[in-house]
CSV table of C-alpha atoms in Angstrom, one decimal:
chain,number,residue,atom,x,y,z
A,111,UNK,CA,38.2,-43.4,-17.2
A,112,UNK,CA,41.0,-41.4,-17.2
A,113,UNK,CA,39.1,-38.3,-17.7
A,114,UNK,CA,37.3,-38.9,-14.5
A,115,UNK,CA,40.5,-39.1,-12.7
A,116,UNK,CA,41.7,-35.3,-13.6
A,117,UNK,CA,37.5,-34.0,-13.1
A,118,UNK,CA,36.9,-35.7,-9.3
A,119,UNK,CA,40.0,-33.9,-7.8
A,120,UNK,CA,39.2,-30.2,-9.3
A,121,UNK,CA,35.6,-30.6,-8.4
A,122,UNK,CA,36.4,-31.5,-4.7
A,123,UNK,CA,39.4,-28.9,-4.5
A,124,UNK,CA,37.0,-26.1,-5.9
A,125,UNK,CA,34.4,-27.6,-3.4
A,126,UNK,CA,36.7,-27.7,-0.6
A,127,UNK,CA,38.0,-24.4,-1.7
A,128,UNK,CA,34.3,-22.2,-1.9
A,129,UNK,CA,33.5,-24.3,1.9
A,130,UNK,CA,36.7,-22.4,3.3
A,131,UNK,CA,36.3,-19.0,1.9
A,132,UNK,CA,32.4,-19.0,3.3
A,133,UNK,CA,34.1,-20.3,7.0
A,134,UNK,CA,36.6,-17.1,6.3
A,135,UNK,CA,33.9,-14.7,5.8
A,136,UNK,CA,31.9,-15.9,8.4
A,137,UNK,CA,34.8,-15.4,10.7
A,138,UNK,CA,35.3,-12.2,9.5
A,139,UNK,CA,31.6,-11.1,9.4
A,140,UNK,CA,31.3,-12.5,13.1
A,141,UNK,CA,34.4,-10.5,14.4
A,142,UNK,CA,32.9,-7.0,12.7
A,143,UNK,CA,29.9,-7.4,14.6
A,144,UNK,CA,32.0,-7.5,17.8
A,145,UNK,CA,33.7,-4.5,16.8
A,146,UNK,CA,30.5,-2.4,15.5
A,147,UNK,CA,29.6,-1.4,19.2
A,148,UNK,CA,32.7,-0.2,20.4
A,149,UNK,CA,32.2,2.9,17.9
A,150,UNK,CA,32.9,4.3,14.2
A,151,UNK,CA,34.0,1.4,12.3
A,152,UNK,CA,36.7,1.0,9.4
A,153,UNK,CA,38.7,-1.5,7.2
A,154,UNK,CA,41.3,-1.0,5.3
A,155,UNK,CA,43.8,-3.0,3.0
A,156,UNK,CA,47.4,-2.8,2.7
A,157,UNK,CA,50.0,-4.5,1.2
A,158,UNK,CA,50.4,-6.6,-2.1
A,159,UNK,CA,48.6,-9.6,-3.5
A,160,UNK,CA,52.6,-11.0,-3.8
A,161,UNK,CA,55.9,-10.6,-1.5
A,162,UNK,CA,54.4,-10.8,2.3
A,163,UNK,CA,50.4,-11.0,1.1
A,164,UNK,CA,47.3,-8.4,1.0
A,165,UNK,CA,46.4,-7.5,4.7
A,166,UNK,CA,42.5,-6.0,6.2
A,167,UNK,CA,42.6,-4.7,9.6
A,168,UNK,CA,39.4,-3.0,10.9
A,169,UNK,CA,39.4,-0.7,13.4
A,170,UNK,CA,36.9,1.0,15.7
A,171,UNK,CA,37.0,4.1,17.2
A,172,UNK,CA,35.7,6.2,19.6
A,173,UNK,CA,36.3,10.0,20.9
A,174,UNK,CA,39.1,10.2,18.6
A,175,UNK,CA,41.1,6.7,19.6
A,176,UNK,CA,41.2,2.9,18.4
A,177,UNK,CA,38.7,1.0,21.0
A,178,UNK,CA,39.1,-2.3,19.4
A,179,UNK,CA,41.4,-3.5,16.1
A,180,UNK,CA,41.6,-7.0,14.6
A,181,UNK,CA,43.4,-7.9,11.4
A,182,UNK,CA,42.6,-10.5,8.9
A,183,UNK,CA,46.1,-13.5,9.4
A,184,UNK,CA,47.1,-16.4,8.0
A,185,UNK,CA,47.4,-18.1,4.0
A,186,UNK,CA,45.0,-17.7,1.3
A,187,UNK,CA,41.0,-18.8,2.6
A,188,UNK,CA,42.9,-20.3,6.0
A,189,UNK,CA,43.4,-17.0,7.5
A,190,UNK,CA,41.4,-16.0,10.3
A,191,UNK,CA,40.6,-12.6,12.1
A,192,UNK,CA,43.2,-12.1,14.8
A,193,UNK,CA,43.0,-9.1,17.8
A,194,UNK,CA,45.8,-6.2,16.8
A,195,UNK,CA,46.1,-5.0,20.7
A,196,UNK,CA,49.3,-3.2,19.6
A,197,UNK,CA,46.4,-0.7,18.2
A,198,UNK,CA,44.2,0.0,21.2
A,199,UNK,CA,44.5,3.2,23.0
A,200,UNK,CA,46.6,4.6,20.5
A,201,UNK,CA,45.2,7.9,19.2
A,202,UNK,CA,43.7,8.3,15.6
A,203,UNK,CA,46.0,10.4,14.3
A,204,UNK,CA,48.9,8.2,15.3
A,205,UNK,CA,47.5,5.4,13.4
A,206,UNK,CA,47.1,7.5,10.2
A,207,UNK,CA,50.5,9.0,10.8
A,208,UNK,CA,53.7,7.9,9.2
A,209,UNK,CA,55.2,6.2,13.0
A,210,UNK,CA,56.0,2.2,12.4
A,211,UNK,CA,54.1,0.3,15.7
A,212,UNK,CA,55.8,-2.2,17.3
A,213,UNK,CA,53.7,-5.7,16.8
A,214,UNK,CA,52.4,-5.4,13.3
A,215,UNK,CA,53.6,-6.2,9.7
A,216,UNK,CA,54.5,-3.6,7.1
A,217,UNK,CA,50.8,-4.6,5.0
A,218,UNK,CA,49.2,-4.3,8.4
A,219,UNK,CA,50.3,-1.2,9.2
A,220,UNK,CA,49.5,0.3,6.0
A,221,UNK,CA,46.3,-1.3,6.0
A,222,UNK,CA,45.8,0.0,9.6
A,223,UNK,CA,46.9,3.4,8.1
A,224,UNK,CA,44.2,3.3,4.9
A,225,UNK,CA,41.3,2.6,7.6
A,226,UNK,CA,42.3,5.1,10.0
A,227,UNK,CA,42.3,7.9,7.2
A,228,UNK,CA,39.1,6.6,6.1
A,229,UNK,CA,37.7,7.3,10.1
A,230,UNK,CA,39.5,10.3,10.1
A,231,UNK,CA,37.7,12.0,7.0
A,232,UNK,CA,33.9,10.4,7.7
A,233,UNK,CA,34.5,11.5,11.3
A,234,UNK,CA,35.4,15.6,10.6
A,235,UNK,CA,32.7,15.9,8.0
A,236,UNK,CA,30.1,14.3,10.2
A,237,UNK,CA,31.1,13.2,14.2
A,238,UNK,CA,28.1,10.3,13.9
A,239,UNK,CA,29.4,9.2,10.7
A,240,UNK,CA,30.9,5.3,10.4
A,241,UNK,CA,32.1,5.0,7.1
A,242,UNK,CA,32.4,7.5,3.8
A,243,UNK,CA,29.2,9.3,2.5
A,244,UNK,CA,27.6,7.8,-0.8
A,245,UNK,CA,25.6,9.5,-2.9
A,246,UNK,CA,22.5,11.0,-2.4
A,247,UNK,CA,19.9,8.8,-2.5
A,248,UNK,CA,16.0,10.2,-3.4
A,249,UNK,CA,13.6,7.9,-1.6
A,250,UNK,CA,11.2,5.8,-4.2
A,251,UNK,CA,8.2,3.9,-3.9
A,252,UNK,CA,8.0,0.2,-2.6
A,253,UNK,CA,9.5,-2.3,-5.2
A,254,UNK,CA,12.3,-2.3,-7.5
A,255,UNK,CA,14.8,0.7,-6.8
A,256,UNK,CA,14.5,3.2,-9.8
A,257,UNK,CA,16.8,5.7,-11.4
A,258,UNK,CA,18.3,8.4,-9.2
């Protein structure tokens, strides 16, 4: 009996636990889509896993300045995607400069910092480009991808 007693409580809080980090990703997921239109897209993450948390911000950009800019807030698989307007308008190169902005957290801002530099790169090798190049990839028949 008394082994059932310790297993019921760790099955539900691993339960309860996987049930909010899908919400959290489909929070997330939802809010990227929103952002994808507004131009070249980015995240980045700042900050450490202890003393003030890890922080994401995405950021979108278009001719050279943040069009939209949400952050991942909140504890653990409770936090939510939040809007960062203390980003929009700002030029790219402020953002990936070294400048503290008024309305986010020291992980936020380097996180905001990471993505911009990331937009930054993709955009001066290729102006279309949303993210970082991969490798090449050689195109292969229908079916299971093969070597490259």
């Amino acid at each position: 009996m008394s082994l059932w007693m310790l297993l019921v409580p760790v099955v539900l809080g691993t339960v309860l636990q996987l049930w909010l980090t899908a919400k959290q990703t489909t929070a997330w997921t939802q809010e990227l889509k929103r952002l994808r239109p507004l131009g070249a897209t980015a995240v980045g993450k700042g900050g450490r896993r202890y003393r003030g948390g890890i922080a994401f911000v995405a950021l979108a950009v278009a001719d050279k300045r943040v069009t939209g800019a949400f952050s991942l807030r909140g504890f653990t698989t409770a936090a939510r995607p939040r809007d960062v307007p203390a980003l929009v308008g700002l030029r790219l190169s402020v953002v990936a400069g070294d400048r503290p902005i008024e309305g986010l957290t020291d992980s936020e801002r380097t996180a905001a910092r990471e993505a911009a530099g990331m937009l930054r790169a993709a955009l001066a090798r290729e102006p279309g480009a949303t993210s970082t190049a991969g490798p090449p990839v050689t195109p292969t028949a229908v079916g299971a991808a093969g070597p490259v």
